[in-house]
Coordinates of C-alpha atoms in Angstrom, one line a residue:
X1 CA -52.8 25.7 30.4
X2 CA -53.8 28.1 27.5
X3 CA -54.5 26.5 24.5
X4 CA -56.5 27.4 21.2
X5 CA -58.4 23.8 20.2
X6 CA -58.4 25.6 16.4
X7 CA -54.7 25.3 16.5
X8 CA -53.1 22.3 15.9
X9 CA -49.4 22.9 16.0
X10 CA -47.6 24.6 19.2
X11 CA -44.3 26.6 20.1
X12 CA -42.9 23.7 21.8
X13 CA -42.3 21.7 18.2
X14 CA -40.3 25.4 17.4
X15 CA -38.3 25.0 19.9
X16 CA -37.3 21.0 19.4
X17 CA -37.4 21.4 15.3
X18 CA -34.5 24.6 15.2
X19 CA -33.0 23.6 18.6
X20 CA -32.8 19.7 18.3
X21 CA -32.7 19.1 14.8
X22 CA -28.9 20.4 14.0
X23 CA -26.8 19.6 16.6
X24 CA -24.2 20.7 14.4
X25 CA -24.6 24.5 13.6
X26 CA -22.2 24.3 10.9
X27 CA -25.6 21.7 9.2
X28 CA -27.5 25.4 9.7
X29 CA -25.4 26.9 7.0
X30 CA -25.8 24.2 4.9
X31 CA -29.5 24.5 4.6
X32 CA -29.5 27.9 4.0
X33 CA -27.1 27.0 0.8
X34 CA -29.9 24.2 0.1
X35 CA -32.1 26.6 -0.3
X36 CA -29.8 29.1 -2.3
X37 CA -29.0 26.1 -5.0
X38 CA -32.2 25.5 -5.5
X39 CA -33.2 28.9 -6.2
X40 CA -30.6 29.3 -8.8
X41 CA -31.9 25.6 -10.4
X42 CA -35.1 27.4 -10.0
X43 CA -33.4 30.4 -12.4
X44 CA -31.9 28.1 -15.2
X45 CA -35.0 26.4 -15.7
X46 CA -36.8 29.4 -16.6
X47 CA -33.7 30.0 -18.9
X48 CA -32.3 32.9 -17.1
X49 CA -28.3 32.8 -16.5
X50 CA -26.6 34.9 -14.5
X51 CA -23.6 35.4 -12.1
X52 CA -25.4 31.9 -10.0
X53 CA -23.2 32.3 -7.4
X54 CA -23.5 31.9 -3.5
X55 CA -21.3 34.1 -1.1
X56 CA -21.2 33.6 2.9
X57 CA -19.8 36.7 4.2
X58 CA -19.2 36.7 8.3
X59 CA -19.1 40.1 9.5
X60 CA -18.4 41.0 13.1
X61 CA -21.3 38.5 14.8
X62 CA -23.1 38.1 11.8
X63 CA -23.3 36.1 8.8
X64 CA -25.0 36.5 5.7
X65 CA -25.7 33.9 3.0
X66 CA -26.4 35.5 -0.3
X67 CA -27.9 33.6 -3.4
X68 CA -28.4 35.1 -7.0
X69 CA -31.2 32.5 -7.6
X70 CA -35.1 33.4 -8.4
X71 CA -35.7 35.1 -5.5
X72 CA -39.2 35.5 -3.8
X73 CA -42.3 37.3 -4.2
X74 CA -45.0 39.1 -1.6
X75 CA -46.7 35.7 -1.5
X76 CA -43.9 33.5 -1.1
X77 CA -42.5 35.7 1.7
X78 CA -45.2 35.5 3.6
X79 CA -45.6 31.5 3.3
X80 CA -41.8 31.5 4.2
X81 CA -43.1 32.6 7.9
X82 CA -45.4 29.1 7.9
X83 CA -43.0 26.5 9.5
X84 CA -42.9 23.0 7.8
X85 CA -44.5 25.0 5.0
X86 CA -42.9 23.9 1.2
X87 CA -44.2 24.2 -2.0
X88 CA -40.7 22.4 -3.2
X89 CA -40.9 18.7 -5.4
X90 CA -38.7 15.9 -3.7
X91 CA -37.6 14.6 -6.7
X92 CA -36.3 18.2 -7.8
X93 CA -35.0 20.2 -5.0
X94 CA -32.5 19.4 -1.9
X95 CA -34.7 20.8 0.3
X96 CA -38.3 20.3 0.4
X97 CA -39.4 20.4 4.1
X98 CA -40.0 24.0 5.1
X99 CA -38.4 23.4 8.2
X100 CA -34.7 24.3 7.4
X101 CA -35.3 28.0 6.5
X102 CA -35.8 28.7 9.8
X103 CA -32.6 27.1 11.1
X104 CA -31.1 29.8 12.0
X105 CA -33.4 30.7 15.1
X106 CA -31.6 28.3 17.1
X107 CA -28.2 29.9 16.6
X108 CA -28.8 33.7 15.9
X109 CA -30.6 36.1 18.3
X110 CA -32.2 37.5 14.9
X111 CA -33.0 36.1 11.9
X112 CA -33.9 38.7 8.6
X113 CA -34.2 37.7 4.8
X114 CA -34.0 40.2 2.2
X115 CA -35.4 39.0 -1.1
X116 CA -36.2 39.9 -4.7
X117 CA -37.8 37.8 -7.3
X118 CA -36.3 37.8 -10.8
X119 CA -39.0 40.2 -12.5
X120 CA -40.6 41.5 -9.7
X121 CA -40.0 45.4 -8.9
X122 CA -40.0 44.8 -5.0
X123 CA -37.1 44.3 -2.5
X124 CA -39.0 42.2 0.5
X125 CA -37.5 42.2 3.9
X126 CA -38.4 39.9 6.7
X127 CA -37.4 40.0 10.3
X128 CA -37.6 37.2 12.8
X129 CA -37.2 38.8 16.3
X130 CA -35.7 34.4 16.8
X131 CA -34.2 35.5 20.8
X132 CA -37.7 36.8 21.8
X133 CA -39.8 34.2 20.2
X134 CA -37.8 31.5 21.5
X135 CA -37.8 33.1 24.9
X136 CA -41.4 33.2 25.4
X137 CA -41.8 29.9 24.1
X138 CA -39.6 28.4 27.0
X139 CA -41.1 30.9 29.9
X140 CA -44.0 29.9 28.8
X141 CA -42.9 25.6 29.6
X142 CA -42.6 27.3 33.1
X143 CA -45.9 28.0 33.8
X144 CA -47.6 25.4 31.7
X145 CA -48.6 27.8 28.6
X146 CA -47.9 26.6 25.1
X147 CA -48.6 29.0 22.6
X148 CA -50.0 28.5 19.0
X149 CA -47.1 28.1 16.7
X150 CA -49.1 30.8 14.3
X151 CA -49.7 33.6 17.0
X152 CA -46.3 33.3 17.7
X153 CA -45.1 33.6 14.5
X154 CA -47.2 36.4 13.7
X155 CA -45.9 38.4 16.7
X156 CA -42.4 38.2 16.0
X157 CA -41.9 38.7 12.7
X158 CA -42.2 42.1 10.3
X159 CA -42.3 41.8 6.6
X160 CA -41.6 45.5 4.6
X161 CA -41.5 46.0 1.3
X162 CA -39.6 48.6 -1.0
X163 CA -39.1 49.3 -4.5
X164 CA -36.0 47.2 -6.4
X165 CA -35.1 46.6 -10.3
X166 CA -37.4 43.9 -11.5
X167 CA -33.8 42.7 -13.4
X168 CA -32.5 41.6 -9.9
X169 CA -33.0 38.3 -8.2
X170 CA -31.4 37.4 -4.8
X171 CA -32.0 36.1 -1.8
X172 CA -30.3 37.3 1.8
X173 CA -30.6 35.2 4.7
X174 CA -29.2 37.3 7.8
X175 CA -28.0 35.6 11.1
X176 CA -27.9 38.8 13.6
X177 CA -25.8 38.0 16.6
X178 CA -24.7 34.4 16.6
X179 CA -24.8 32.8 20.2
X180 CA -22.1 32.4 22.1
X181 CA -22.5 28.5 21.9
X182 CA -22.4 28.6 18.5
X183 CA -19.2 30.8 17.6
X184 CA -17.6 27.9 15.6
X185 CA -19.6 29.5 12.4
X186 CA -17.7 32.6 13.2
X187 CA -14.3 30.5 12.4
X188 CA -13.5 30.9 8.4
X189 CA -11.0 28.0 9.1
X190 CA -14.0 25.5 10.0
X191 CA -16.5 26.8 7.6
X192 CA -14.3 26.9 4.3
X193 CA -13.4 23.0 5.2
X194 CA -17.6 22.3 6.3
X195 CA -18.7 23.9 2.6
X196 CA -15.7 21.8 0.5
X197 CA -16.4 18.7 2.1
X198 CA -20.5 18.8 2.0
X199 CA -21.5 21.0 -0.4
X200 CA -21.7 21.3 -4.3
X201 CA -18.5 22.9 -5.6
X202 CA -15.7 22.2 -8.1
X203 CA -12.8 20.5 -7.7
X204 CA -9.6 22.6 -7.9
X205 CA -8.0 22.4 -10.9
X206 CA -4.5 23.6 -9.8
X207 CA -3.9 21.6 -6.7
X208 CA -5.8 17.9 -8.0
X209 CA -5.0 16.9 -11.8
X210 CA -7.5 14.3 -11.3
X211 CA -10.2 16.3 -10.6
X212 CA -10.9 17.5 -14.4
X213 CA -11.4 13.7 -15.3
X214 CA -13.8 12.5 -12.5
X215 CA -16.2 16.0 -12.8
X216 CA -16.4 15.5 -16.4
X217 CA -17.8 11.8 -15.9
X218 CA -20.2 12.9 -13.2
X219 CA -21.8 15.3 -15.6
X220 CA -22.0 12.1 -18.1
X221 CA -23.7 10.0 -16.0
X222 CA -25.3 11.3 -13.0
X223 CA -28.2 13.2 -14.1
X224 CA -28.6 15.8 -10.8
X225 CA -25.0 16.9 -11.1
X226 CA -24.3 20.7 -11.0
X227 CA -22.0 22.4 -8.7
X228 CA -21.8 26.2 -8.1
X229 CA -19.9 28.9 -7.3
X230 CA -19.9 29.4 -3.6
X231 CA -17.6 32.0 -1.8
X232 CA -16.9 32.7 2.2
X233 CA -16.0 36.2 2.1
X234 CA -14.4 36.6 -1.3
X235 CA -12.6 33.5 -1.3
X236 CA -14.0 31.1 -3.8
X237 CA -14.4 27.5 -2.3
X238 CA -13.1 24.3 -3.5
X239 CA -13.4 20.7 -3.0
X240 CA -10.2 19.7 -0.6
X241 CA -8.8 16.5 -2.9
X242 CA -5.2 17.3 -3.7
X243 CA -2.3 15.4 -5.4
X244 CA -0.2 16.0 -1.9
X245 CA -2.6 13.7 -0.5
X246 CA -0.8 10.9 -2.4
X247 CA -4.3 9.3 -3.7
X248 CA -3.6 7.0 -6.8
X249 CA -6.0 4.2 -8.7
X250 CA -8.6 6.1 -9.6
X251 CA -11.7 4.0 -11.0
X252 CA -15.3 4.5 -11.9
X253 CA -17.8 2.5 -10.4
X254 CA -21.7 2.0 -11.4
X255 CA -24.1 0.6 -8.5
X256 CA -27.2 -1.4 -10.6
X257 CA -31.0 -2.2 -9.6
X258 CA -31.4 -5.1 -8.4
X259 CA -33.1 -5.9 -11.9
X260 CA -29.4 -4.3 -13.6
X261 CA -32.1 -2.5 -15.6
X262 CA -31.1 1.1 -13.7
X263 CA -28.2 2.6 -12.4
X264 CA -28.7 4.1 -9.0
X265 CA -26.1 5.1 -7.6
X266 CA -22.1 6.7 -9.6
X267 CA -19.2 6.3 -7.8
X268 CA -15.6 7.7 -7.7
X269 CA -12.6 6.0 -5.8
X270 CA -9.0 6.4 -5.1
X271 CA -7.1 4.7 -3.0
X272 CA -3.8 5.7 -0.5
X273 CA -1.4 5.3 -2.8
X274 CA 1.9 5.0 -0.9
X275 CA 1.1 2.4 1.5
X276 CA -1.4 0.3 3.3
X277 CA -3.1 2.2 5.9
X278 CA -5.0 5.8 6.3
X279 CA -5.4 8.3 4.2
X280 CA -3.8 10.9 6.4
X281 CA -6.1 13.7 5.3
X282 CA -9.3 13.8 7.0
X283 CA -11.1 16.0 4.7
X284 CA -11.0 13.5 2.1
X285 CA -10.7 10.1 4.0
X286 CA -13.9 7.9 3.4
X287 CA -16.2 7.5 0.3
X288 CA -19.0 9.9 0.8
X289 CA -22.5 9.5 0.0
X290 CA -24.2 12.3 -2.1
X291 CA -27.4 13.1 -2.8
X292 CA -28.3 16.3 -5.0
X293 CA -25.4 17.6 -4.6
X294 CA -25.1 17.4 -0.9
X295 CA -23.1 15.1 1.4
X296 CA -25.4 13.3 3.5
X297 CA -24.3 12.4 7.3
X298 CA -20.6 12.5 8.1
X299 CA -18.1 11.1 6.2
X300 CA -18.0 7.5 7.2
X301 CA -21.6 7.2 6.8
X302 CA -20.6 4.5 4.1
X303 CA -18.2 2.4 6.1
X304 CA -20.8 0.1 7.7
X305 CA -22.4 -0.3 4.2
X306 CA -19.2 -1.3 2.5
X307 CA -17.1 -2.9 5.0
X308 CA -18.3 -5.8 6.8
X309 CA -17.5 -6.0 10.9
X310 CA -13.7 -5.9 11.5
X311 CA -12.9 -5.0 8.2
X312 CA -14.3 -1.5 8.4
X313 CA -10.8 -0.2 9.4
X314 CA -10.0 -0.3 5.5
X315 CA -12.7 2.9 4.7
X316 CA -10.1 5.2 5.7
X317 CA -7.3 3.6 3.1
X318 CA -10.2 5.3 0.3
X319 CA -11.0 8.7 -0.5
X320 CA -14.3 9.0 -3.6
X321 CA -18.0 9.6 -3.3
X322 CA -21.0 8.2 -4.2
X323 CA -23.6 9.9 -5.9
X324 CA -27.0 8.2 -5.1
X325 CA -29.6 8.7 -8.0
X326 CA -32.6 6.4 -6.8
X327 CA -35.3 9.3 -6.1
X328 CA -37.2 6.9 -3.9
X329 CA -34.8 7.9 -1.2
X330 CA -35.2 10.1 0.7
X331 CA -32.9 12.1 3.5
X332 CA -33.9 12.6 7.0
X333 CA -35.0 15.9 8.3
X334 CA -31.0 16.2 9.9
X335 CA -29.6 14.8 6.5
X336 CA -27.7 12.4 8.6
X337 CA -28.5 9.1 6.8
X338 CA -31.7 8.6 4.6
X339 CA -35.5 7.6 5.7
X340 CA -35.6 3.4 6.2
X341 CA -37.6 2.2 3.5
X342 CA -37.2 -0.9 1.2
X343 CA -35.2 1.8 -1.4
X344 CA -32.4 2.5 1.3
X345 CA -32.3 -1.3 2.3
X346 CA -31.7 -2.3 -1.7
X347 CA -29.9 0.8 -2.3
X348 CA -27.4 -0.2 0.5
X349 CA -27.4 -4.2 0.0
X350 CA -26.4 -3.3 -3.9
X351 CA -23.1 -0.7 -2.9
X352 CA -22.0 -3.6 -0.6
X353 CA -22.1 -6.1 -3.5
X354 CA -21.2 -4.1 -6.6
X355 CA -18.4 -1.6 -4.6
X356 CA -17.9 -3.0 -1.4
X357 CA -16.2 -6.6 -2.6
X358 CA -14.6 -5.1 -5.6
X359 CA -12.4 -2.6 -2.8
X360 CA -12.0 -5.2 0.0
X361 CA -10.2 -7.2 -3.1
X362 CA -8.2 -4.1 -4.0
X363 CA -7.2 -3.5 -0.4
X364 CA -6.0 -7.4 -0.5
X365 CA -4.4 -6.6 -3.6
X366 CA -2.5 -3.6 -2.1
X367 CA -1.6 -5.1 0.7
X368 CA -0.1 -8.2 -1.2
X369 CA 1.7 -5.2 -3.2
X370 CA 3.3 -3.1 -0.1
X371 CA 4.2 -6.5 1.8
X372 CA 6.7 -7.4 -0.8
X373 CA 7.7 -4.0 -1.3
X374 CA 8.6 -3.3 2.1
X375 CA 10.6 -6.8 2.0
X376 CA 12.6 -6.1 -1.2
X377 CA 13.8 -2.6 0.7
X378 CA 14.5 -4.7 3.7
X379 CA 16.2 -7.2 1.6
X380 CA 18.2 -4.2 -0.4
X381 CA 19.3 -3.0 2.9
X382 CA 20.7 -6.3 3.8
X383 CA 22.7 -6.1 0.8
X384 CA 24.5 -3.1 1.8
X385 CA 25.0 -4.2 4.8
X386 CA 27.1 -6.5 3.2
X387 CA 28.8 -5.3 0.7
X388 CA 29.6 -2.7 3.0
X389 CA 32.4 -5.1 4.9
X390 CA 36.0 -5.4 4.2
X391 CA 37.0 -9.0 3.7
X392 CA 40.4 -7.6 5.2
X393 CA 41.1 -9.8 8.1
X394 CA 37.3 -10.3 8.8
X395 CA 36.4 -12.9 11.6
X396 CA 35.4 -16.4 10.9
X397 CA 32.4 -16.0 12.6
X398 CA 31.0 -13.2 10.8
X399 CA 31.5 -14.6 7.5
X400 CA 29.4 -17.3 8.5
X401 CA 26.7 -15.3 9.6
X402 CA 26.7 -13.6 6.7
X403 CA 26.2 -16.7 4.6
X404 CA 23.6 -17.7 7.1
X405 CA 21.9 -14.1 6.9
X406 CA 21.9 -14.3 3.0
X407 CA 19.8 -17.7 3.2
X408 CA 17.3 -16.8 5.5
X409 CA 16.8 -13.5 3.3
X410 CA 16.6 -15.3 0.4
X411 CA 14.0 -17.7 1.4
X412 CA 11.7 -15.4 3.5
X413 CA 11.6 -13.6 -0.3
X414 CA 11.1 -16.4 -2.4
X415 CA 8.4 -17.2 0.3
X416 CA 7.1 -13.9 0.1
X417 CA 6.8 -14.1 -3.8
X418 CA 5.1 -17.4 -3.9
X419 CA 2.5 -16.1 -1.3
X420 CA 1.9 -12.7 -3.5
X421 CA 2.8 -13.7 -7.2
X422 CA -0.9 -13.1 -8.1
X423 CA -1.0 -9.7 -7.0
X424 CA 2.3 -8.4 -8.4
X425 CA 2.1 -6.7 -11.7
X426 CA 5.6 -8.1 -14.1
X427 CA 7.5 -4.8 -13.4
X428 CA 7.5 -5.6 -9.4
X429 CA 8.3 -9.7 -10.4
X430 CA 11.2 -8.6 -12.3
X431 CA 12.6 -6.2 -9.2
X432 CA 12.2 -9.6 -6.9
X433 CA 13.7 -11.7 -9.8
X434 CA 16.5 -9.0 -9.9
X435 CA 17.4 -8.7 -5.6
X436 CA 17.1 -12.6 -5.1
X437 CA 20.1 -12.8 -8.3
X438 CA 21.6 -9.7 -6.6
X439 CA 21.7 -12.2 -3.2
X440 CA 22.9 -15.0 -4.5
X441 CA 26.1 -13.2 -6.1
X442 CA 26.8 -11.6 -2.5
X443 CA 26.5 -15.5 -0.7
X444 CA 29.1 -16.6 -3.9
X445 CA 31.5 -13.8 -2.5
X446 CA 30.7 -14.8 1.2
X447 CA 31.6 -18.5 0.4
X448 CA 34.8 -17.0 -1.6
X449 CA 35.8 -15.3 1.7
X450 CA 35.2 -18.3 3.8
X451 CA 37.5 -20.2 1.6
X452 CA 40.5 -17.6 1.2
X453 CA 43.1 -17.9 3.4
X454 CA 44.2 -14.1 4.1
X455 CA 40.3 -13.9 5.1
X456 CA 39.9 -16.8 7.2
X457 CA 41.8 -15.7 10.4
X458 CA 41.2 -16.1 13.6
X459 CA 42.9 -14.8 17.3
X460 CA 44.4 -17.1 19.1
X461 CA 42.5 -15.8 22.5
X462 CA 43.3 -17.2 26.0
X463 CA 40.3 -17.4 28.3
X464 CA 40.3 -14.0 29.6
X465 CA 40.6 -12.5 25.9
X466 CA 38.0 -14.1 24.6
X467 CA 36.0 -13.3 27.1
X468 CA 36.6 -9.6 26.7
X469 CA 35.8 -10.6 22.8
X470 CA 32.4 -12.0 23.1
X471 CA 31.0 -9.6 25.8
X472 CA 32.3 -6.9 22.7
X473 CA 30.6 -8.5 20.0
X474 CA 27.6 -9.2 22.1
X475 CA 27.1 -6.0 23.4
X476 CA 27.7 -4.2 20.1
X477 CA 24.7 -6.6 18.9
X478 CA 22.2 -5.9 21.3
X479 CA 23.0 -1.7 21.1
X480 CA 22.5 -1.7 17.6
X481 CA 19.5 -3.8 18.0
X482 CA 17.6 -1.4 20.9
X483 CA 18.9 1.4 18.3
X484 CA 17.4 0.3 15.4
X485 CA 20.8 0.8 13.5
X486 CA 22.7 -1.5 11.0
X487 CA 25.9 -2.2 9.8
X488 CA 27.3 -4.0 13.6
X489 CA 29.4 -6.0 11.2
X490 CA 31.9 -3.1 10.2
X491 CA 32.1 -2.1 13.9
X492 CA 32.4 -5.5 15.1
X493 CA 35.6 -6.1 12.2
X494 CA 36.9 -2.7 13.3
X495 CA 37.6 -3.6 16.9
X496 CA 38.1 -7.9 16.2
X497 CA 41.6 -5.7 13.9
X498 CA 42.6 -4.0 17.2
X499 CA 42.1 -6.9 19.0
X500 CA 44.7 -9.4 16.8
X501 CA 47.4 -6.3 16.8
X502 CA 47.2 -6.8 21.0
X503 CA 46.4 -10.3 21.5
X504 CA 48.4 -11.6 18.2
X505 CA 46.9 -14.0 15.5
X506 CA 46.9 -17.3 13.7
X507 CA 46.4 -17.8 10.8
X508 CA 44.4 -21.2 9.7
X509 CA 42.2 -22.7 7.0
X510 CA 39.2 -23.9 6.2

């Protein structure tokens, strides 16, 4: 086995950091975008503005991530070859591992960054030959060589430098002829919805009226927040909320230390606001958690930490986010949840008890709310139903299960009221106040009917006839039933009219 004993770090951690780490490549273009965000932070804080604006650009097999942030010098471009390298502050940047900006050797067969550093009068340009270096690192498993993670490094990459306007500032990270296993970058479909779900950008404006009103208190009271202007080939990119997804009750939420001296964590939340189940939309379904900027893990990453066991179906009646501020956090090297520490066990006990309750209680609440509402439509069908019958010659027997059917209405509402009366806001009491009224005048008509003589009929059937009469009514009953339709009862009248002209009648009373 060759080995150098002055070397400590080998091509085999290569291959599992750019290989194992992102099991989703679209998490690849994400860290490049990390790193584009912070150079543009990078920018503002030495008090230069300009265009700050990240464009993704696929083109043929290729994509190209293009920042207008600081940009990098000779000597950051060559410790931008030294993996796990990072001269980045945790408490400042997104990214701060040095492992991410080499991503991209996993999924391109080249990797080449073109830089510029604001004030600087050099373009750099640095080429990763990724297939090669990759390649020899896994021949090499074969026969039981592991190479020096430096000497491999140093033979596969070229660094040239030209002349540039010391006014420009960039970055360009190249991914040269994307893998076949790894063509869902290639899709602008899947990337535009990847980079408005995860990353930093603004809401739109035009398609969610909200959206004006919950940026504006992010900027007042999470400190981190910034978004920018990212673009996939000319189109500019959005968040995906949108008043089509029928999301109502928005409220502000702030997560406390456990001393209530700090805040820690700013949330947003709406809820589905035509009924209670599942947002339908699963690009906004779930409260997501935030940190600089970034969504970290996938977007039920919070349903465990809200929701206790078997109530964990309610995450997806709520769409929000939650912007985590404790910097004693910090993400994994996958961004797919955050280290274990005592901060993430606090962090996670206090969203359970300061957010967690207060939307279990609204999803009571709304379910009290669409429980009644879906009865008072029942109970204004029921209504119809009979107000929709002729009292013409109407059969005895259906006037009394219309009485009966008014009763049982009425009391499965009352019941319903007294079980939800809490929950109802006056507007939806007065509605109930109003149908159960609206009921009780339809069962004085009913008991009007049963009393008037020219109602009150009935056919004087011999055996046979009435035979023929309840297999009719029955079997109008159950069709209607399998169906799902209503109104029997005007059917049922119809035929019980042809019935009397052939069998005759008798009149009698009550």
């Amino acid at each position: 086995m060759q080995n150098n004993t002055n070397d400590h770090v080998f091509g085999y951690v290569l291959e599992v950091l750019t290989t194992g780490l992102y099991p989703n490549n679209l998490d690849i273009i994400r860290e490049y975008v990390q790193n584009g965000y912070d150079a543009i932070q990078s920018l503002r804080e030495l008090g230069v503005r300009g265009s700050e604006e990240i464009h993704i650009n696929i083109e043929g097999n290729s994509i190209t991530i293009h920042d207008t942030g600081i940009g990098m010098d000779r000597d950051t471009v060559e410790k931008y070859r030294y993996f796990g390298y990072s001269e980045k502050i945790t408490t400042k940047s997104t990214g701060f591992r040095g492992i991410g900006k080499l991503a991209g050797l996993s999924v391109a067969r080249d990797l080449e960054v073109v830089t510029s550093k604001y004030n600087i009068p050099y373009q750099y340009r640095v080429k990763f030959l990724a297939s090669k270096m990759l390649n020899k690192v896994i021949e090499g498993k074969k026969v039981g060589i592991n190479y020096p993670l430096n000497e491999l490094i140093n033979d596969h990459t070229i660094i040239e430098e030209f002349p540039e306007d010391p006014n420009t500032h960039y970055t360009k990270v190249i991914l040269h002829d994307i893998k076949e296993d790894a063509n869902d970058l290639l899709s602008t479909e899947t990337l535009m919805s990847h980079i408005g779900q995860v990353m930093p950008v603004d809401f739109d404006d035009n398609k969610f009226k909200l959206g004006k009103i919950i940026q504006d208190k992010l900027l007042s009271n999470v400190n981190s927040y910034r978004t920018v202007e990212i673009f996939l080939n000319g189109q500019k990119v959005l968040k995906p909320y949108s008043d089509s997804d029928g999301l109502s009750g928005l409220t502000f939420h702030e997560i406390l230390s456990d001393n209530g001296d700090d805040i820690v964590a700013y949330a947003w939340v709406m809820k589905n606001g035509s009924n209670s189940k599942a947002i339908t939309n699963d690009q906004v379904k779930n409260i997501r958690a935030i940190y600089k900027g970034f969504m970290i893990g996938s977007s039920d990453i919070l349903t465990s930490v809200l929701f206790s066991s078997g109530r964990q179906f309610l995450s997806g009646w709520f769409a929000g986010e939650v912007y985590i501020m404790d910097e004693e956090l910090i993400p994994t090297s996958a961004r797919d949840n955050f280290e274990s520490n005592a901060a993430r066990q606090i962090l996670f006990k206090n969203l359970r008890e300061q957010l967690g309750r207060v939307l279990d209680r609204t999803a009571n609440q709304t379910s009290k709310v669409n429980s009644i509402t879906k009865e008072l439509e029942k109970t204004k069908k029921v209504i119809q139903n009979i107000q929709s019958v002729t009292p013409e010659e109407l059969p005895k027997d259906v006037i009394i299960q219309k009485k009966k059917e008014i009763q049982e209405t009425t009391k499965k509402l009352e019941r319903k009221l007294e079980q939800n009366k809490s929950a109802l806001s006056n507007e939806l009491r007065k509605n109930v106040f109003k149908i159960i009224e609206d009921l009780n005048q339809e069962k004085t008509k009913i008991e009007e009917m049963q009393n008037n003589k020219k109602v009150n009929t009935e056919v004087d059937f011999r055996p046979k006839e009435k035979q023929v009469y309840e297999i009719m009514v029955s079997s109008i009953k159950t069709y209607f039933k399998k169906e799902g339709l209503t109104n029997e009862d005007e059917l049922i009248s119809h035929a019980y009219k042809k019935l009397i002209k052939v069998f005759g009648t008798k009149s009698t009373s009550n």
